[in-house]
PDB file of C-alpha atoms in Angstrom:
ATOM      1  CA  MET Y   5       9.815 103.195 127.513  1.00 66.00           C
ATOM      2  CA  ASP Y   6       8.939 103.509 123.794  1.00 76.00           C
ATOM      3  CA  PHE Y   7       9.990 106.624 121.928  1.00 77.00           C
ATOM      4  CA  ARG Y   8       6.785 106.578 119.802  1.00 83.00           C
ATOM      5  CA  HIS Y   9       4.664 106.457 122.996  1.00 88.00           C
ATOM      6  CA  LEU Y  10       6.538 109.545 124.212  1.00 88.00           C
ATOM      7  CA  GLU Y  11       5.954 111.408 120.952  1.00 87.00           C
ATOM      8  CA  LEU Y  12       2.228 110.613 121.087  1.00 89.00           C
ATOM      9  CA  PHE Y  13       2.186 111.764 124.754  1.00 89.00           C
ATOM     10  CA  VAL Y  14       3.926 114.990 124.079  1.00 89.00           C
ATOM     11  CA  HIS Y  15       1.549 115.873 121.311  1.00 89.00           C
ATOM     12  CA  LEU Y  16      -1.423 115.049 123.511  1.00 89.00           C
ATOM     13  CA  SER Y  17      -0.039 117.091 126.364  1.00 89.00           C
ATOM     14  CA  GLN Y  18      -0.038 120.008 124.038  1.00 86.00           C
ATOM     15  CA  SER Y  19      -3.376 119.482 122.329  1.00 87.00           C
ATOM     16  CA  LEU Y  20      -5.217 118.041 125.311  1.00 89.00           C
ATOM     17  CA  HIS Y  21      -7.538 116.500 122.792  1.00 88.00           C
ATOM     18  CA  PHE Y  22      -7.432 112.758 121.921  1.00 87.00           C
ATOM     19  CA  GLY Y  23      -9.138 113.174 118.580  1.00 85.00           C
ATOM     20  CA  HIS Y  24      -6.795 116.022 117.384  1.00 86.00           C
ATOM     21  CA  THR Y  25      -3.663 114.092 118.499  1.00 88.00           C
ATOM     22  CA  ALA Y  26      -4.853 110.863 116.856  1.00 85.00           C
ATOM     23  CA  ASP Y  27      -5.557 112.717 113.657  1.00 81.00           C
ATOM     24  CA  ALA Y  28      -2.373 114.745 113.634  1.00 80.00           C
ATOM     25  CA  MET Y  29      -0.045 111.731 114.506  1.00 82.00           C
ATOM     26  CA  ALA Y  30      -1.862 109.361 112.113  1.00 80.00           C
ATOM     27  CA  VAL Y  31      -2.934 106.827 114.729  1.00 83.00           C
ATOM     28  CA  SER Y  32      -6.224 105.484 115.714  1.00 86.00           C
ATOM     29  CA  PRO Y  33      -7.834 106.726 118.980  1.00 86.00           C
ATOM     30  CA  SER Y  34      -7.465 103.210 120.399  1.00 88.00           C
ATOM     31  CA  THR Y  35      -3.806 103.057 119.600  1.00 89.00           C
ATOM     32  CA  LEU Y  36      -3.349 106.412 121.302  1.00 90.00           C
ATOM     33  CA  SER Y  37      -5.218 105.301 124.402  1.00 90.00           C
ATOM     34  CA  ARG Y  38      -3.122 102.185 124.518  1.00 90.00           C
ATOM     35  CA  ALA Y  39       0.090 104.165 124.250  1.00 90.00           C
ATOM     36  CA  ILE Y  40      -0.944 106.368 127.208  1.00 92.00           C
ATOM     37  CA  GLN Y  41      -2.048 103.472 129.286  1.00 92.00           C
ATOM     38  CA  ARG Y  42       1.303 101.818 128.673  1.00 90.00           C
ATOM     39  CA  LEU Y  43       3.168 105.016 129.790  1.00 92.00           C
ATOM     40  CA  GLU Y  44       1.013 105.084 132.875  1.00 91.00           C
ATOM     41  CA  GLN Y  45       1.923 101.466 133.668  1.00 91.00           C
ATOM     42  CA  ASP Y  46       5.603 102.195 133.036  1.00 90.00           C
ATOM     43  CA  THR Y  47       5.637 105.291 135.300  1.00 91.00           C
ATOM     44  CA  GLY Y  48       3.288 103.854 137.827  1.00 92.00           C
ATOM     45  CA  SER Y  49       1.346 107.185 137.830  1.00 92.00           C
ATOM     46  CA  GLU Y  50      -1.736 108.616 136.373  1.00 93.00           C
ATOM     47  CA  LEU Y  51      -0.663 111.146 133.708  1.00 92.00           C
ATOM     48  CA  LEU Y  52      -3.968 112.538 132.487  1.00 92.00           C
ATOM     49  CA  ILE Y  53      -7.365 113.391 133.941  1.00 91.00           C
ATOM     50  CA  ARG Y  54      -9.998 112.564 131.418  1.00 86.00           C
ATOM     51  CA  ASP Y  55     -13.748 113.164 131.429  1.00 78.00           C
ATOM     52  CA  ASN Y  56     -16.392 113.414 128.570  1.00 71.00           C
ATOM     53  CA  ARG Y  57     -15.470 117.021 127.909  1.00 72.00           C
ATOM     54  CA  SER Y  58     -11.832 117.751 128.739  1.00 80.00           C
ATOM     55  CA  VAL Y  59      -8.391 116.347 129.196  1.00 88.00           C
ATOM     56  CA  SER Y  60      -5.767 117.748 131.604  1.00 91.00           C
ATOM     57  CA  LEU Y  61      -2.312 116.915 132.886  1.00 92.00           C
ATOM     58  CA  THR Y  62      -1.811 115.585 136.366  1.00 94.00           C
ATOM     59  CA  PRO Y  63       1.394 116.805 138.288  1.00 93.00           C
ATOM     60  CA  ALA Y  64       3.037 113.406 137.171  1.00 93.00           C
ATOM     61  CA  GLY Y  65       1.941 114.131 133.642  1.00 90.00           C
ATOM     62  CA  ALA Y  66       3.450 117.656 133.552  1.00 91.00           C
ATOM     63  CA  ARG Y  67       6.808 116.240 134.889  1.00 91.00           C
ATOM     64  CA  LEU Y  68       6.802 113.498 132.246  1.00 92.00           C
ATOM     65  CA  GLN Y  69       6.010 116.183 129.528  1.00 90.00           C
ATOM     66  CA  GLN Y  70       9.159 118.199 130.602  1.00 88.00           C
ATOM     67  CA  PHE Y  71      11.242 115.096 130.607  1.00 89.00           C
ATOM     68  CA  ALA Y  72       9.861 113.638 127.331  1.00 87.00           C
ATOM     69  CA  VAL Y  73      10.388 116.922 125.363  1.00 84.00           C
ATOM     70  CA  GLY Y  74      14.039 117.118 126.481  1.00 81.00           C
ATOM     71  CA  TRP Y  75      14.664 113.429 125.941  1.00 84.00           C
ATOM     72  CA  LEU Y  76      13.162 113.395 122.453  1.00 79.00           C
ATOM     73  CA  SER Y  77      15.034 116.574 121.544  1.00 75.00           C
ATOM     74  CA  ASP Y  78      18.323 114.963 122.717  1.00 75.00           C
ATOM     75  CA  TRP Y  79      17.535 111.801 120.692  1.00 76.00           C
ATOM     76  CA  GLN Y  80      17.001 113.860 117.508  1.00 71.00           C
ATOM     77  CA  HIS Y  81      20.304 115.733 118.083  1.00 67.00           C
ATOM     78  CA  LEU Y  82      22.073 112.317 118.698  1.00 69.00           C
ATOM     79  CA  LYS Y  83      20.620 110.847 115.557  1.00 66.00           C
ATOM     80  CA  GLN Y  84      21.782 113.859 113.507  1.00 61.00           C
ATOM     81  CA  GLU Y  85      25.320 113.619 114.988  1.00 61.00           C
ATOM     82  CA  LEU Y  86      25.529 109.931 114.233  1.00 59.00           C
ATOM     83  CA  LYS Y  87      24.171 110.441 110.664  1.00 58.00           C
ATOM     84  CA  HIS Y  88      26.180 113.487 109.751  1.00 53.00           C
ATOM     85  CA  GLY Y  89      29.296 113.004 111.975  1.00 44.00           C
ATOM     86  CA  ASP Y  90      30.740 116.534 112.550  1.00 42.00           C
ATOM     87  CA  ASP Y  91      28.560 118.160 109.948  1.00 50.00           C
ATOM     88  CA  SER Y  92      25.776 120.359 111.406  1.00 63.00           C
ATOM     89  CA  LEU Y  93      22.291 120.153 110.087  1.00 71.00           C
ATOM     90  CA  GLN Y  94      22.116 122.260 106.955  1.00 76.00           C
ATOM     91  CA  GLY Y  95      19.680 122.950 104.156  1.00 82.00           C
ATOM     92  CA  ARG Y  96      16.680 125.225 103.461  1.00 85.00           C
ATOM     93  CA  LEU Y  97      13.201 125.445 104.915  1.00 88.00           C
ATOM     94  CA  ARG Y  98      10.497 127.686 103.383  1.00 90.00           C
ATOM     95  CA  VAL Y  99       8.082 128.850 106.144  1.00 91.00           C
ATOM     96  CA  TYR Y 100       4.811 130.667 105.429  1.00 92.00           C
ATOM     97  CA  CYS Y 101       2.811 132.471 108.153  1.00 86.00           C
ATOM     98  CA  SER Y 102       0.728 135.540 108.723  1.00 79.00           C
ATOM     99  CA  VAL Y 103       2.244 138.873 109.664  1.00 76.00           C
ATOM    100  CA  THR Y 104       0.893 138.469 113.175  1.00 74.00           C
ATOM    101  CA  ALA Y 105       2.361 135.008 113.654  1.00 77.00           C
ATOM    102  CA  SER Y 106       5.704 136.267 112.320  1.00 77.00           C
ATOM    103  CA  TYR Y 107       6.048 138.521 115.451  1.00 73.00           C
ATOM    104  CA  PHE Y 108       4.190 136.742 118.211  1.00 76.00           C
ATOM    105  CA  LEU Y 109       4.710 132.921 117.658  1.00 79.00           C
ATOM    106  CA  LEU Y 110       7.784 132.513 115.351  1.00 82.00           C
ATOM    107  CA  PRO Y 111      10.506 134.610 116.947  1.00 82.00           C
ATOM    108  CA  GLY Y 112      11.059 132.374 119.945  1.00 84.00           C
ATOM    109  CA  ILE Y 113      11.024 129.245 117.771  1.00 86.00           C
ATOM    110  CA  LEU Y 114      13.258 130.701 115.022  1.00 85.00           C
ATOM    111  CA  GLU Y 115      15.706 132.114 117.608  1.00 85.00           C
ATOM    112  CA  ARG Y 116      16.231 128.683 119.200  1.00 86.00           C
ATOM    113  CA  PHE Y 117      16.281 126.915 115.835  1.00 86.00           C
ATOM    114  CA  ARG Y 118      18.865 129.142 114.248  1.00 83.00           C
ATOM    115  CA  SER Y 119      21.179 129.145 117.219  1.00 84.00           C
ATOM    116  CA  ARG Y 120      20.974 125.312 117.198  1.00 84.00           C
ATOM    117  CA  TYR Y 121      21.379 125.024 113.469  1.00 84.00           C
ATOM    118  CA  PRO Y 122      23.339 127.943 112.235  1.00 84.00           C
ATOM    119  CA  ARG Y 123      23.973 126.503 108.777  1.00 81.00           C
ATOM    120  CA  LEU Y 124      20.236 126.051 108.022  1.00 83.00           C
ATOM    121  CA  GLU Y 125      18.613 128.654 105.908  1.00 84.00           C
ATOM    122  CA  ILE Y 126      15.013 129.830 106.709  1.00 86.00           C
ATOM    123  CA  ARG Y 127      13.054 131.482 103.973  1.00 88.00           C
ATOM    124  CA  LEU Y 128      10.082 133.241 105.501  1.00 87.00           C
ATOM    125  CA  GLU Y 129       7.095 134.380 103.500  1.00 88.00           C
ATOM    126  CA  THR Y 130       4.147 136.357 105.185  1.00 86.00           C
ATOM    127  CA  GLY Y 131       0.676 136.816 103.896  1.00 84.00           C
ATOM    128  CA  ASP Y 132      -3.039 135.988 104.338  1.00 82.00           C
ATOM    129  CA  PRO Y 133      -3.354 133.247 106.996  1.00 81.00           C
ATOM    130  CA  ALA Y 134      -6.224 131.762 105.022  1.00 81.00           C
ATOM    131  CA  LEU Y 135      -3.792 130.787 102.224  1.00 87.00           C
ATOM    132  CA  ALA Y 136      -1.445 128.757 104.555  1.00 88.00           C
ATOM    133  CA  ILE Y 137      -2.787 125.359 103.879  1.00 90.00           C
ATOM    134  CA  ASP Y 138      -2.808 125.968 100.123  1.00 90.00           C
ATOM    135  CA  LYS Y 139       0.885 126.970 100.337  1.00 91.00           C
ATOM    136  CA  ILE Y 140       1.656 123.520 101.832  1.00 90.00           C
ATOM    137  CA  LEU Y 141      -0.471 121.556  99.357  1.00 90.00           C
ATOM    138  CA  ASP Y 142       0.915 123.365  96.349  1.00 88.00           C
ATOM    139  CA  ASP Y 143       4.446 122.689  97.668  1.00 85.00           C
ATOM    140  CA  GLU Y 144       5.331 126.358  97.797  1.00 88.00           C
ATOM    141  CA  SER Y 145       6.321 126.080 101.450  1.00 90.00           C
ATOM    142  CA  GLU Y 146       7.574 123.039 103.600  1.00 92.00           C
ATOM    143  CA  LEU Y 147       5.986 124.546 106.783  1.00 92.00           C
ATOM    144  CA  ALA Y 148       3.195 127.000 107.447  1.00 92.00           C
ATOM    145  CA  ILE Y 149       1.989 128.485 110.724  1.00 88.00           C
ATOM    146  CA  ALA Y 150      -1.773 128.414 110.443  1.00 86.00           C
ATOM    147  CA  ALA Y 151      -5.083 127.967 112.121  1.00 87.00           C
ATOM    148  CA  ARG Y 152      -6.304 124.411 111.979  1.00 90.00           C
ATOM    149  CA  PRO Y 153      -9.348 124.098 109.608  1.00 87.00           C
ATOM    150  CA  ASP Y 154     -12.390 122.181 110.766  1.00 86.00           C
ATOM    151  CA  ALA Y 155     -11.790 119.711 107.861  1.00 88.00           C
ATOM    152  CA  LEU Y 156      -7.909 119.079 107.754  1.00 89.00           C
ATOM    153  CA  PRO Y 157      -6.796 117.738 104.270  1.00 91.00           C
ATOM    154  CA  ALA Y 158      -5.724 114.160 104.529  1.00 91.00           C
ATOM    155  CA  LYS Y 159      -2.288 114.910 103.251  1.00 91.00           C
ATOM    156  CA  VAL Y 160      -1.601 117.602 105.897  1.00 93.00           C
ATOM    157  CA  HIS Y 161      -0.063 116.998 109.422  1.00 93.00           C
ATOM    158  CA  PHE Y 162      -0.945 119.541 112.064  1.00 92.00           C
ATOM    159  CA  ILE Y 163       1.039 120.316 115.222  1.00 89.00           C
ATOM    160  CA  ASN Y 164      -0.950 122.378 117.685  1.00 89.00           C
ATOM    161  CA  LEU Y 165       1.088 125.152 119.421  1.00 88.00           C
ATOM    162  CA  GLN Y 166      -1.492 127.471 120.869  1.00 86.00           C
ATOM    163  CA  THR Y 167      -5.321 127.764 121.240  1.00 90.00           C
ATOM    164  CA  VAL Y 168      -6.425 131.346 120.531  1.00 90.00           C
ATOM    165  CA  PRO Y 169      -9.816 132.923 121.391  1.00 94.00           C
ATOM    166  CA  MET Y 170     -11.721 134.788 118.562  1.00 95.00           C
ATOM    167  CA  VAL Y 171     -13.310 138.082 119.625  1.00 97.00           C
ATOM    168  CA  PHE Y 172     -15.482 140.800 118.156  1.00 97.00           C
ATOM    169  CA  ILE Y 173     -13.788 144.244 118.179  1.00 97.00           C
ATOM    170  CA  ALA Y 174     -15.076 147.856 117.988  1.00 97.00           C
ATOM    171  CA  PRO Y 175     -13.391 151.341 117.639  1.00 96.00           C
ATOM    172  CA  THR Y 176     -12.506 153.133 120.795  1.00 95.00           C
ATOM    173  CA  THR Y 177     -13.394 156.432 119.260  1.00 91.00           C
ATOM    174  CA  THR Y 178     -16.841 157.988 119.278  1.00 90.00           C
ATOM    175  CA  GLY Y 179     -18.919 157.933 116.071  1.00 92.00           C
ATOM    176  CA  PRO Y 180     -21.756 156.107 114.347  1.00 93.00           C
ATOM    177  CA  ILE Y 181     -20.465 152.661 115.392  1.00 94.00           C
ATOM    178  CA  SER Y 182     -20.215 153.699 119.001  1.00 91.00           C
ATOM    179  CA  GLU Y 183     -23.733 155.063 118.875  1.00 91.00           C
ATOM    180  CA  LEU Y 184     -25.072 151.870 117.491  1.00 93.00           C
ATOM    181  CA  LEU Y 185     -23.304 149.881 120.287  1.00 93.00           C
ATOM    182  CA  GLU Y 186     -24.903 152.026 122.945  1.00 91.00           C
ATOM    183  CA  GLN Y 187     -28.411 150.964 121.873  1.00 89.00           C
ATOM    184  CA  LYS Y 188     -30.280 148.750 124.375  1.00 87.00           C
ATOM    185  CA  PRO Y 189     -30.870 145.966 123.463  1.00 88.00           C
ATOM    186  CA  LEU Y 190     -28.006 145.808 121.057  1.00 90.00           C
ATOM    187  CA  ASP Y 191     -29.211 144.966 117.494  1.00 92.00           C
ATOM    188  CA  TRP Y 192     -26.349 142.921 115.955  1.00 94.00           C
ATOM    189  CA  ARG Y 193     -28.261 143.022 112.581  1.00 93.00           C
ATOM    190  CA  THR Y 194     -27.708 146.679 112.155  1.00 93.00           C
ATOM    191  CA  LEU Y 195     -23.942 146.540 112.865  1.00 96.00           C
ATOM    192  CA  PRO Y 196     -21.625 146.797 109.832  1.00 97.00           C
ATOM    193  CA  VAL Y 197     -19.211 143.889 110.096  1.00 97.00           C
ATOM    194  CA  ILE Y 198     -15.726 143.543 108.641  1.00 97.00           C
ATOM    195  CA  VAL Y 199     -14.526 139.873 108.282  1.00 95.00           C
ATOM    196  CA  SER Y 200     -11.935 137.799 106.505  1.00 92.00           C
ATOM    197  CA  GLU Y 201     -12.480 136.897 102.950  1.00 90.00           C
ATOM    198  CA  GLN Y 202     -11.949 133.141 103.759  1.00 86.00           C
ATOM    199  CA  GLY Y 203     -10.461 130.749 106.193  1.00 86.00           C
ATOM    200  CA  VAL Y 204     -11.073 129.610 109.690  1.00 89.00           C
ATOM    201  CA  ALA Y 205     -11.669 133.048 111.095  1.00 90.00           C
ATOM    202  CA  ARG Y 206     -14.395 133.661 108.631  1.00 93.00           C
ATOM    203  CA  LYS Y 207     -15.939 130.353 109.401  1.00 94.00           C
ATOM    204  CA  ARG Y 208     -16.013 131.223 113.131  1.00 94.00           C
ATOM    205  CA  ALA Y 209     -17.803 134.426 112.365  1.00 95.00           C
ATOM    206  CA  ASN Y 210     -20.356 132.722 110.101  1.00 96.00           C
ATOM    207  CA  GLN Y 211     -20.876 129.937 112.729  1.00 95.00           C
ATOM    208  CA  TRP Y 212     -21.630 132.614 115.436  1.00 96.00           C
ATOM    209  CA  PHE Y 213     -24.082 134.576 113.372  1.00 96.00           C
ATOM    210  CA  LYS Y 214     -25.832 131.369 112.275  1.00 96.00           C
ATOM    211  CA  SER Y 215     -26.166 130.191 115.837  1.00 95.00           C
ATOM    212  CA  LYS Y 216     -27.916 133.496 116.605  1.00 94.00           C
ATOM    213  CA  GLY Y 217     -30.204 133.210 113.658  1.00 96.00           C
ATOM    214  CA  ILE Y 218     -28.722 136.558 112.309  1.00 95.00           C
ATOM    215  CA  ASN Y 219     -28.006 137.556 108.686  1.00 95.00           C
ATOM    216  CA  PRO Y 220     -24.999 139.777 109.327  1.00 95.00           C
ATOM    217  CA  ASN Y 221     -24.606 143.162 107.609  1.00 96.00           C
ATOM    218  CA  ILE Y 222     -21.178 142.514 105.987  1.00 96.00           C
ATOM    219  CA  TYR Y 223     -19.537 145.821 105.257  1.00 96.00           C
ATOM    220  CA  ALA Y 224     -16.225 144.522 103.983  1.00 96.00           C
ATOM    221  CA  GLU Y 225     -14.386 141.241 103.293  1.00 95.00           C
ATOM    222  CA  VAL Y 226     -10.632 141.702 103.566  1.00 92.00           C
ATOM    223  CA  ALA Y 227      -7.459 139.612 103.512  1.00 85.00           C
ATOM    224  CA  GLY Y 228      -5.372 139.715 106.707  1.00 81.00           C
ATOM    225  CA  ASN Y 229      -6.258 140.517 110.349  1.00 87.00           C
ATOM    226  CA  GLU Y 230      -4.323 143.751 110.370  1.00 88.00           C
ATOM    227  CA  ALA Y 231      -6.560 145.187 107.755  1.00 91.00           C
ATOM    228  CA  ILE Y 232      -9.617 144.333 109.866  1.00 94.00           C
ATOM    229  CA  ILE Y 233      -8.074 146.041 112.906  1.00 95.00           C
ATOM    230  CA  GLY Y 234      -7.282 149.135 110.760  1.00 94.00           C
ATOM    231  CA  MET Y 235     -10.715 149.369 109.320  1.00 96.00           C
ATOM    232  CA  VAL Y 236     -12.386 148.907 112.744  1.00 96.00           C
ATOM    233  CA  ALA Y 237      -9.962 151.572 114.324  1.00 95.00           C
ATOM    234  CA  LEU Y 238     -10.985 154.004 111.686  1.00 95.00           C
ATOM    235  CA  GLY Y 239     -14.716 153.481 112.531  1.00 95.00           C
ATOM    236  CA  PHE Y 240     -16.037 151.618 109.598  1.00 96.00           C
ATOM    237  CA  GLY Y 241     -17.585 148.829 111.616  1.00 96.00           C
ATOM    238  CA  ILE Y 242     -16.987 145.999 114.090  1.00 97.00           C
ATOM    239  CA  GLY Y 243     -14.700 143.120 113.217  1.00 97.00           C
ATOM    240  CA  VAL Y 244     -13.791 139.465 114.081  1.00 96.00           C
ATOM    241  CA  VAL Y 245     -10.187 138.646 114.859  1.00 94.00           C
ATOM    242  CA  PRO Y 246      -7.998 136.299 116.930  1.00 92.00           C
ATOM    243  CA  ARG Y 247      -7.521 137.856 120.387  1.00 92.00           C
ATOM    244  CA  VAL Y 248      -3.712 137.533 120.063  1.00 88.00           C
ATOM    245  CA  VAL Y 249      -3.766 139.936 116.957  1.00 87.00           C
ATOM    246  CA  ILE Y 250      -4.945 142.866 119.169  1.00 91.00           C
ATOM    247  CA  ASP Y 251      -2.207 142.304 121.678  1.00 85.00           C
ATOM    248  CA  HIS Y 252       0.530 142.628 119.061  1.00 82.00           C
ATOM    249  CA  SER Y 253      -0.929 145.001 116.623  1.00 85.00           C
ATOM    250  CA  PRO Y 254       0.419 148.648 116.500  1.00 85.00           C
ATOM    251  CA  MET Y 255      -3.212 149.675 116.275  1.00 90.00           C
ATOM    252  CA  GLY Y 256      -4.408 147.418 119.158  1.00 90.00           C
ATOM    253  CA  ASP Y 257      -5.005 150.398 121.445  1.00 93.00           C
ATOM    254  CA  LYS Y 258      -7.497 151.852 118.990  1.00 95.00           C
ATOM    255  CA  VAL Y 259      -9.910 148.966 119.262  1.00 96.00           C
ATOM    256  CA  ARG Y 260     -11.793 147.355 122.052  1.00 96.00           C
ATOM    257  CA  ILE Y 261     -13.237 143.925 122.714  1.00 96.00           C
ATOM    258  CA  LEU Y 262     -17.019 143.489 122.441  1.00 95.00           C
ATOM    259  CA  SER Y 263     -18.819 141.114 124.793  1.00 92.00           C
ATOM    260  CA  ALA Y 264     -20.687 138.456 122.875  1.00 92.00           C
ATOM    261  CA  SER Y 265     -22.816 135.599 124.124  1.00 92.00           C
ATOM    262  CA  PRO Y 266     -22.124 132.876 123.378  1.00 93.00           C
ATOM    263  CA  ALA Y 267     -18.400 133.445 122.931  1.00 94.00           C
ATOM    264  CA  LEU Y 268     -16.929 132.885 119.427  1.00 95.00           C
ATOM    265  CA  LYS Y 269     -15.294 129.457 119.040  1.00 94.00           C
ATOM    266  CA  SER Y 270     -11.476 129.493 119.549  1.00 93.00           C
ATOM    267  CA  ILE Y 271      -9.072 128.491 116.838  1.00 91.00           C
ATOM    268  CA  GLU Y 272      -6.010 126.270 117.120  1.00 91.00           C
ATOM    269  CA  VAL Y 273      -2.772 127.803 115.714  1.00 89.00           C
ATOM    270  CA  GLY Y 274       0.071 125.465 114.819  1.00 89.00           C
ATOM    271  CA  VAL Y 275       2.514 124.138 112.313  1.00 91.00           C
ATOM    272  CA  CYS Y 276       1.194 122.530 109.089  1.00 92.00           C
ATOM    273  CA  LEU Y 277       3.188 120.242 106.792  1.00 92.00           C
ATOM    274  CA  LEU Y 278       2.646 117.439 104.336  1.00 92.00           C
ATOM    275  CA  LYS Y 279       2.712 113.957 106.088  1.00 91.00           C
ATOM    276  CA  LYS Y 280       5.197 112.707 103.531  1.00 89.00           C
ATOM    277  CA  ARG Y 281       7.745 115.206 104.974  1.00 88.00           C
ATOM    278  CA  LEU Y 282       7.551 113.897 108.522  1.00 89.00           C
ATOM    279  CA  ASP Y 283      10.713 111.984 108.171  1.00 86.00           C
ATOM    280  CA  ASP Y 284      12.775 114.750 106.767  1.00 87.00           C
ATOM    281  CA  PRO Y 285      15.571 115.670 109.350  1.00 86.00           C
ATOM    282  CA  LEU Y 286      14.989 119.419 108.927  1.00 86.00           C
ATOM    283  CA  ILE Y 287      11.250 119.009 109.596  1.00 88.00           C
ATOM    284  CA  GLN Y 288      11.908 116.791 112.659  1.00 87.00           C
ATOM    285  CA  ALA Y 289      14.341 119.311 114.007  1.00 87.00           C
ATOM    286  CA  PHE Y 290      11.855 122.202 113.547  1.00 87.00           C
ATOM    287  CA  GLN Y 291       9.112 120.193 115.068  1.00 83.00           C
ATOM    288  CA  GLN Y 292      11.068 119.394 118.216  1.00 83.00           C
ATOM    289  CA  THR Y 293      12.135 123.029 118.592  1.00 85.00           C
ATOM    290  CA  ALA Y 294       8.571 124.226 118.206  1.00 84.00           C
ATOM    291  CA  LEU Y 295       7.257 121.922 120.903  1.00 81.00           C
ATOM    292  CA  GLU Y 296       9.822 122.756 123.483  1.00 76.00           C
ATOM    293  CA  PRO Y 297       8.337 124.505 126.489  1.00 66.00           C
ATOM    294  CA  VAL Y 298       9.356 128.170 126.724  1.00 56.00           C
TER     295      VAL Y 298
END
């Protein structure tokens, strides 16, 4: 069984999208398909259910995913031990992420990573999620937790960790916004909208309004999802944020989700890094830790 084939399978089992995995792992779609077919031949089992719209794991595929993640992780540890003898992995990693990601996605990863590599230093910087890719391209961080842009820069490698729905939110309190929302039919053109200044979240909002033929009433453009939730909670308008932000925000109970048809397009949140860093032992260790099932 080929290690590279297992690496491709593990990524595909997480992304469930042949195109995204082929792009992220820098292989052609045909190479990826042949790797999966070879694994299915080696195991004697169908690993994936494919159709024109979706990919899902079979029970055999789920078992192989669990085995492959552990095996690849053990292999990385062995390589480090053989390379460094008794010296544990050490060095420094600069990680950039949004405030939200720092308390919903990173804690579990960092806890496992630091316990495994206690001599490795993590420098964490938080800020506007729209700046994450630029932090990588400008070499200000080795890793960034970010939403995958629709057009990923050629130099950047992306590892999908989670698919997150985007939602419209409104204040829970009564006021002018609540009165507008009670109108039947709802006139989206009159609603003041608070959106991100830039980035994938802003594109999702723009795409939705364009699909409805609506020129939105933009009340404010802000940096960071927490600012959007705060302004919406205070009754300044409706907003567009990732669903997970509400679950982890201290002001999450002061906003409610609006029903929208069609639903906003989801975003993929994961680890971004420069492709030239893929062979770095620190990067490989972080990648394996991030992909481990929780």
